[in-house]
Coordinates of C-alpha atoms and ligand atoms in Angstrom, one line a residue:
M8 CA 91.4 92.8 52.4
I9 CA 92.3 90.5 55.2
L10 CA 94.6 93.1 56.8
E11 CA 92.0 95.8 56.4
A12 CA 89.5 93.6 58.2
L13 CA 92.0 92.8 60.9
A14 CA 92.7 96.5 61.4
L15 CA 89.1 97.2 61.7
A16 CA 88.5 94.3 64.1
L17 CA 91.4 95.4 66.3
A18 CA 90.3 99.0 66.4
G19 CA 86.7 97.9 67.1
A20 CA 87.8 95.8 70.0
H21 CA 90.0 98.5 71.3
F22 CA 87.3 101.2 71.4
G23 CA 84.5 98.8 72.0
A24 CA 85.7 97.1 75.2
P25 CA 85.9 100.2 77.4
L26 CA 82.7 101.5 76.0
L27 CA 80.9 98.3 76.6
Y28 CA 82.3 98.0 80.1
Y29 CA 81.3 101.5 80.9
A30 CA 77.8 101.0 79.5
C31 CA 77.3 97.8 81.5
M32 CA 78.7 99.2 84.8
R33 CA 76.6 102.3 84.5
R34 CA 73.5 100.4 83.7
R35 CA 73.9 97.8 86.3
Y36 CA 75.3 99.6 89.2
L37 CA 75.4 103.4 89.0
G38 CA 71.8 104.0 90.1
R39 CA 72.0 101.3 92.8
P40 CA 71.9 102.0 96.5
W41 CA 75.3 101.6 98.3
G42 CA 74.3 98.7 100.5
V43 CA 76.2 100.1 103.4
R44 CA 75.0 102.1 106.4
A45 CA 76.9 105.4 106.5
D46 CA 76.4 107.5 109.6
E47 CA 76.9 111.3 109.4
G48 CA 77.4 111.4 113.2
Y49 CA 80.1 108.8 113.3
R50 CA 83.2 110.4 114.9
P51 CA 86.2 108.1 115.4
R52 CA 89.7 109.2 116.0
V53 CA 91.4 110.0 112.7
T54 CA 95.1 110.1 111.7
V55 CA 95.8 112.3 108.6
I56 CA 99.2 111.4 107.1
V57 CA 100.8 114.0 104.8
P58 CA 103.8 112.7 103.0
T59 CA 106.0 115.5 101.7
Y60 CA 109.0 115.7 99.4
R61 CA 109.9 119.3 98.4
E62 CA 106.5 120.7 99.0
A63 CA 107.6 124.2 100.3
A64 CA 105.2 126.0 97.9
L65 CA 102.1 124.1 99.0
I66 CA 102.6 122.7 102.5
R67 CA 101.3 125.6 104.6
G68 CA 98.2 125.9 102.5
R69 CA 97.6 122.2 102.8
L70 CA 98.0 122.2 106.6
D71 CA 95.5 125.2 106.7
N72 CA 93.2 123.2 104.6
I73 CA 93.3 120.1 106.9
Y74 CA 93.0 122.4 109.9
A75 CA 89.8 123.9 108.5
Q76 CA 88.1 120.5 108.2
E77 CA 84.7 120.3 109.8
Y78 CA 85.7 117.6 112.2
P79 CA 86.3 117.8 116.0
R80 CA 89.9 119.0 116.2
E81 CA 90.6 116.9 119.3
L82 CA 89.9 113.8 117.3
V83 CA 92.3 114.7 114.4
E84 CA 96.0 113.8 114.6
V85 CA 98.1 115.0 111.7
I86 CA 101.5 113.3 110.9
V87 CA 103.7 115.0 108.3
V88 CA 106.4 112.6 107.1
D89 CA 109.1 114.4 105.1
G90 CA 111.5 112.7 102.8
A91 CA 114.5 114.8 103.6
S92 CA 113.4 117.8 101.5
D93 CA 116.1 120.4 101.0
D94 CA 113.7 123.2 100.1
G95 CA 112.6 124.1 103.7
T96 CA 109.5 122.0 103.8
P97 CA 110.1 120.6 107.3
E98 CA 110.9 124.0 108.7
L99 CA 107.7 125.4 107.3
V100 CA 105.8 122.6 109.0
E101 CA 107.5 123.4 112.3
G102 CA 106.6 127.1 111.9
W103 CA 103.0 126.2 111.1
A104 CA 102.8 124.0 114.1
A105 CA 104.2 126.7 116.4
E106 CA 101.4 129.0 115.1
H107 CA 98.7 126.4 115.7
P108 CA 99.3 125.0 119.2
D109 CA 95.8 123.5 119.2
A110 CA 96.6 121.3 116.3
N111 CA 97.8 117.9 117.1
L112 CA 100.7 117.7 114.6
R113 CA 103.7 115.5 114.5
L114 CA 106.6 115.9 112.1
I115 CA 108.7 113.0 111.1
R116 CA 111.9 113.8 109.3
E117 CA 113.4 111.0 107.3
A118 CA 117.2 110.9 107.1
E119 CA 116.9 110.3 103.4
R120 CA 114.2 110.2 100.7
G121 CA 112.8 106.7 100.4
G122 CA 109.6 107.0 98.4
K123 CA 106.1 107.7 99.4
A124 CA 105.0 104.3 100.6
R125 CA 108.0 103.9 102.9
A126 CA 107.3 107.3 104.4
L127 CA 103.7 106.3 105.0
N128 CA 104.7 103.1 106.7
R129 CA 107.0 105.1 109.0
A130 CA 104.1 107.4 109.9
L131 CA 101.9 104.5 110.5
R132 CA 103.9 103.4 113.4
Y133 CA 102.8 106.5 115.3
A134 CA 99.2 106.6 114.1
T135 CA 96.6 106.1 116.8
G136 CA 93.4 106.9 114.8
E137 CA 90.9 104.2 114.0
V138 CA 90.9 105.6 110.4
V139 CA 94.1 106.6 108.7
V140 CA 93.7 109.2 105.9
I141 CA 96.4 109.8 103.3
A142 CA 96.5 113.4 102.2
D143 CA 98.9 114.3 99.4
A144 CA 100.4 117.8 99.8
D145 CA 99.4 118.8 96.3
A146 CA 95.7 118.4 96.9
L147 CA 93.0 120.4 98.6
W148 CA 89.8 119.1 100.2
P149 CA 86.5 120.9 100.5
S150 CA 85.9 121.6 104.2
G151 CA 83.4 118.7 104.6
A152 CA 85.6 116.1 103.0
L153 CA 87.0 114.5 106.1
A154 CA 83.6 114.0 107.7
E155 CA 82.2 112.8 104.4
A156 CA 84.9 110.2 104.1
V157 CA 84.7 109.0 107.7
K158 CA 81.0 108.5 107.8
W159 CA 81.3 105.4 105.7
F160 CA 83.4 103.6 108.3
A161 CA 80.4 103.5 110.6
D162 CA 79.6 100.4 108.6
P163 CA 82.0 97.6 109.6
T164 CA 82.0 96.2 106.1
V165 CA 83.7 99.3 104.7
G166 CA 87.5 99.0 104.8
A167 CA 88.7 101.9 102.6
V168 CA 87.3 105.1 101.1
S169 CA 88.8 107.4 98.5
C170 CA 87.8 110.5 96.6
L171 CA 87.0 111.5 93.1
K172 CA 89.3 114.1 91.6
R173 CA 88.9 117.6 90.2
P174 CA 92.0 118.7 88.4
A175 CA 93.1 122.2 89.2
G176 CA 96.0 124.6 88.4
P177 CA 97.4 125.8 85.1
G178 CA 98.1 122.3 83.9
A179 CA 94.5 121.1 84.2
K180 CA 93.4 122.5 80.8
W181 CA 94.7 119.4 79.1
L182 CA 92.2 117.1 80.8
E183 CA 89.1 116.4 79.0
E184 CA 85.7 116.8 80.6
G185 CA 84.1 113.8 78.9
Y186 CA 86.9 111.6 79.8
R187 CA 86.8 112.6 83.4
R188 CA 83.1 111.9 83.6
Y189 CA 83.7 108.4 82.1
Y190 CA 86.5 107.9 84.6
N191 CA 84.6 109.1 87.7
E192 CA 81.3 107.3 86.9
L193 CA 83.2 104.1 86.5
R194 CA 84.8 104.6 89.9
V195 CA 81.4 105.0 91.5
A196 CA 79.8 102.2 89.7
E197 CA 82.6 99.8 90.6
S198 CA 82.4 101.0 94.2
K199 CA 78.7 100.2 94.2
A200 CA 79.3 96.8 92.7
F201 CA 81.7 96.1 95.6
A202 CA 85.0 98.0 95.3
T203 CA 87.1 100.0 92.9
P204 CA 90.7 99.0 92.3
I205 CA 91.7 102.6 91.7
F206 CA 92.2 104.9 94.7
H207 CA 93.7 108.4 94.9
G208 CA 96.4 109.5 97.3
E209 CA 94.8 113.0 97.4
L210 CA 92.4 111.5 99.9
A211 CA 92.6 107.8 100.7
A212 CA 91.2 106.6 104.0
F213 CA 91.8 103.1 105.4
R214 CA 90.8 101.3 108.6
R215 CA 94.0 101.2 110.5
D216 CA 93.7 97.6 111.7
L217 CA 93.4 96.4 108.1
L218 CA 96.6 98.4 107.2
E219 CA 98.3 96.6 110.0
R220 CA 97.1 93.2 108.9
L221 CA 98.6 94.0 105.5
G222 CA 101.9 95.0 107.0
G223 CA 101.5 98.6 105.7
F224 CA 101.7 100.0 102.2
P225 CA 103.7 98.1 99.5
T226 CA 107.1 99.7 99.0
D227 CA 108.2 97.8 95.9
I228 CA 105.5 99.1 93.5
G229 CA 104.3 102.6 92.9
A230 CA 100.5 102.6 93.4
D231 CA 100.5 102.4 97.1
D232 CA 96.9 103.7 97.4
S233 CA 95.2 101.6 94.7
H234 CA 97.1 98.5 95.5
T235 CA 96.3 98.7 99.2
A236 CA 92.6 99.4 98.5
T237 CA 92.5 96.3 96.2
R238 CA 94.1 94.1 98.8
I239 CA 91.5 95.3 101.3
A240 CA 88.7 94.5 98.9
L241 CA 90.3 91.0 98.4
M242 CA 90.1 90.6 102.2
G243 CA 86.3 91.0 101.8
Y244 CA 85.9 94.7 102.7
R245 CA 84.3 97.4 100.6
A246 CA 86.8 99.8 99.1
I247 CA 84.8 102.7 97.7
T248 CA 84.8 106.2 96.1
P249 CA 81.5 107.8 97.0
E250 CA 80.0 110.3 94.6
G251 CA 79.9 113.1 97.1
L252 CA 83.6 113.0 98.0
W253 CA 85.9 115.2 96.0
A254 CA 89.5 116.4 96.2
E255 CA 91.2 119.0 94.1
E256 CA 94.5 118.0 92.6
L257 CA 97.1 120.3 91.3
V258 CA 98.2 119.3 87.8
P259 CA 101.8 120.1 87.0
S260 CA 102.2 122.9 84.5
E261 CA 105.5 121.4 83.2
G262 CA 106.5 117.8 82.7
Y263 CA 102.9 116.9 82.2
L264 CA 103.5 114.0 80.0
A265 CA 106.2 112.4 82.2
W266 CA 103.8 112.8 85.1
R267 CA 101.1 110.9 83.2
V268 CA 103.5 108.2 82.2
R269 CA 104.8 107.7 85.7
R270 CA 101.3 107.4 87.1
A271 CA 100.4 105.0 84.3
Q272 CA 103.5 103.0 85.2
H273 CA 102.2 102.7 88.8
L274 CA 98.8 101.5 87.6
V275 CA 100.4 98.9 85.3
Q276 CA 102.5 97.6 88.2
H277 CA 99.5 97.5 90.4
F278 CA 97.2 95.6 87.9
A279 CA 100.0 93.2 86.9
R280 CA 100.2 92.1 90.5
A281 CA 96.5 92.4 91.4
V282 CA 95.3 90.0 88.6
S283 CA 97.4 87.2 90.1
M284 CA 95.5 87.7 93.4
A285 CA 92.0 88.0 91.9
R286 CA 91.0 84.3 92.3
G287 CA 89.5 84.3 95.7
A288 CA 88.0 87.8 95.3
P289 CA 84.3 88.6 96.0
P290 CA 82.7 87.8 92.6
E291 CA 81.6 91.3 91.6
F292 CA 85.0 92.6 92.5
R293 CA 86.8 89.8 90.6
L294 CA 85.0 90.9 87.4
V295 CA 85.9 94.6 87.9
L296 CA 89.5 93.7 88.6
Y297 CA 89.8 91.5 85.5
A298 CA 88.1 94.2 83.4
E299 CA 90.3 97.0 84.7
A300 CA 93.4 94.9 84.4
Y301 CA 92.5 94.1 80.8
L302 CA 91.9 97.8 80.1
H303 CA 95.2 98.8 81.5
L304 CA 97.5 96.0 80.5
V305 CA 96.1 94.5 77.2
N306 CA 93.7 96.8 75.5
P307 CA 96.1 99.7 74.8
W308 CA 98.2 97.4 72.7
L309 CA 95.4 96.8 70.2
L310 CA 95.7 100.3 69.1
P311 CA 99.3 100.1 67.6
A312 CA 98.4 96.6 66.4
A313 CA 95.4 98.1 64.5
L314 CA 97.7 100.8 63.1
A315 CA 100.3 98.3 61.9
A316 CA 97.7 96.2 60.2
A317 CA 96.1 99.2 58.5
L318 CA 99.5 100.5 57.3
A319 CA 100.3 97.1 55.9
A320 CA 97.0 96.8 54.2
G321 CA 97.9 99.4 51.5
P322 CA 95.8 102.4 50.3
P323 CA 92.4 101.3 51.8
G324 CA 94.2 100.7 55.1
W325 CA 95.8 104.1 54.8
A326 CA 92.4 105.7 54.4
L327 CA 91.5 104.1 57.8
V328 CA 94.6 105.6 59.3
G329 CA 93.7 108.9 57.9
L330 CA 90.2 108.6 59.5
G331 CA 91.8 107.7 62.8
L332 CA 94.0 110.8 62.6
A333 CA 91.2 113.1 61.6
L334 CA 89.2 112.0 64.6
L335 CA 92.0 113.5 66.8
A336 CA 90.2 116.8 66.3
Y337 CA 87.6 115.4 68.6
K338 CA 88.8 116.0 72.2
P339 CA 87.4 113.0 74.1
Y340 CA 88.9 110.7 71.4
R341 CA 92.2 112.6 71.6
T342 CA 92.3 112.3 75.4
W343 CA 91.6 108.6 75.2
V344 CA 94.3 108.0 72.6
A345 CA 96.8 110.0 74.7
M346 CA 96.0 107.8 77.7
Q347 CA 96.6 104.7 75.7
L348 CA 99.9 105.9 74.5
C349 CA 100.8 106.7 78.1
L350 CA 99.9 103.2 79.2
I351 CA 102.1 101.7 76.4
A352 CA 105.0 104.0 77.3
A353 CA 104.4 103.0 80.9
A354 CA 104.6 99.3 80.3
L355 CA 107.8 99.7 78.3
R356 CA 109.4 102.1 80.8
N357 CA 108.5 99.6 83.6
L358 CA 111.0 97.3 82.0
W359 CA 113.9 99.4 83.3
T360 CA 112.6 101.6 86.0
K361 CA 109.7 101.3 88.4
E362 CA 109.7 105.0 89.5
V363 CA 109.0 104.1 93.1
A364 CA 110.7 107.4 94.2
W365 CA 109.7 109.8 91.6
R366 CA 110.6 113.2 90.2
R367 CA 108.7 116.1 91.8
E368 CA 107.0 118.2 89.2
E369 CA 106.4 121.9 89.7
K370 CA 102.9 122.7 90.7
A371 CA 101.6 126.2 91.0
P372 CA 98.8 126.9 93.5
S373 CA 95.6 128.0 91.7
Ligands
GDD420 N1 108.1 111.5 102.5 C1 108.0 111.4 101.2 N2 109.1 110.8 100.6 N3 107.0 111.9 100.5 C2 107.0 111.8 99.2 C3 108.0 111.2 98.4 C4 109.1 110.6 99.2 O1 110.1 110.1 98.7 N4 107.7 111.2 97.1 C5 106.6 111.9 97.0 N5 106.1 112.2 98.2 C6 104.9 112.9 98.6 C7 104.6 114.2 97.8 O2 105.2 115.3 98.4 C8 103.1 114.3 97.8 O3 102.6 114.9 98.9 C9 102.7 112.8 97.7 O4 103.8 112.1 98.2 C10 102.3 112.4 96.3 O5 103.4 112.7 95.4 P1 103.1 113.3 94.0 O6 104.4 113.7 93.4 O7 102.0 114.4 94.1 O8 102.5 112.1 93.3 P2 101.4 112.0 92.1 O9 100.2 112.8 92.5 O10 102.0 112.3 90.9 O11 101.1 110.4 92.2 C11 99.8 109.9 92.3 O12 99.9 108.5 92.1 C12 100.7 107.8 93.0 C13 100.6 106.4 92.7 O13 100.8 106.2 91.3 C14 99.2 110.2 93.7 O14 97.8 109.7 93.7 C15 100.0 109.5 94.8 O15 99.3 109.6 96.0 C16 100.1 108.0 94.4 O16 100.9 107.4 95.4
MN421 MN1 100.1 114.5 93.3

């Protein structure tokens, strides 16, 4: 009886906390004005950094995509920083540059692969733009994305801007619509509250002087984008993902699970470090940071704890387990549970490898 009640309480807390957080954030912030003055006509100099490691299949399309942005070309500087790819990526970049003499493109070839963040820091040394935009090679932007991201920097209180994501490619079918809506609405609500601690390297824009004040991107943990955005918010600047800014991300068709676990590992590393810095944060952001840290670090574990209690409770507990399993037929629930298992696997896997330089999955263009 006691174990049964415990199992129910743990499961209730596990599913209740994120739903409550979502409901509160939605209610309180989603419909709110941004409280910053974006300016559609704002045209600073921009540096787009594309880090590449074995991106031969995608890099030309990505450069075309950046080239096609509706932003004055003379104000855009592109830096490709390649981590010693052996699949011809740098040669493809050189070829592309030769065909587009009007594009301001610099290629940096690293002598050896050293991870994304280190590559970004190397590129940063050459960056001259007021705004630096990270552009992963396996993403695509709508043609207005760059201007849409930059307009927010017209307001000096904005320090960083990132996108919402649309999964694309053959691997995307796994992702659940309902889950994505929950995820994206949370990002926007958090941004409106003050800042979101989750950024996306598919399009992550930062004020360059703030990056310099931070000494660049962190090279000892994986979530370079999210962690940098969080630190900028801790400095008192807004770090936001506006609802009108989207990027398409190619989801790997193979190695999907390993990919999810690795990204979860990076988020776990990020939040584990970020909570310890949350004290002096702007109050609204402190709350968001604690809530997200709880959801990523603690809450997933309530699920196996509930399962263990239910299994130990005997037949009535087993009935609960049966119910939990039957619910797996419901896709949003299934997606959520899979995410929790990824976070648990991630926390465990972080004990022996941080995956700061990671395996490159195969991604087919859609
Ligand atoms: N130069 C260089 N060196 N580039 C690299 C390296 C490296 O060692 N490793 C990866 N990259 C490049 C990839 O070619 C790609 O353009 C970009 O960095 C992101 O790599 P992905 O392999 O696509 O990472 P992801 O999408 O699974 O990871 C996501 O989460 C990370 C943090 O957890 C993205 O949002 C990343 O941007 C983010 O850093
Ligand atoms: Mn990617």
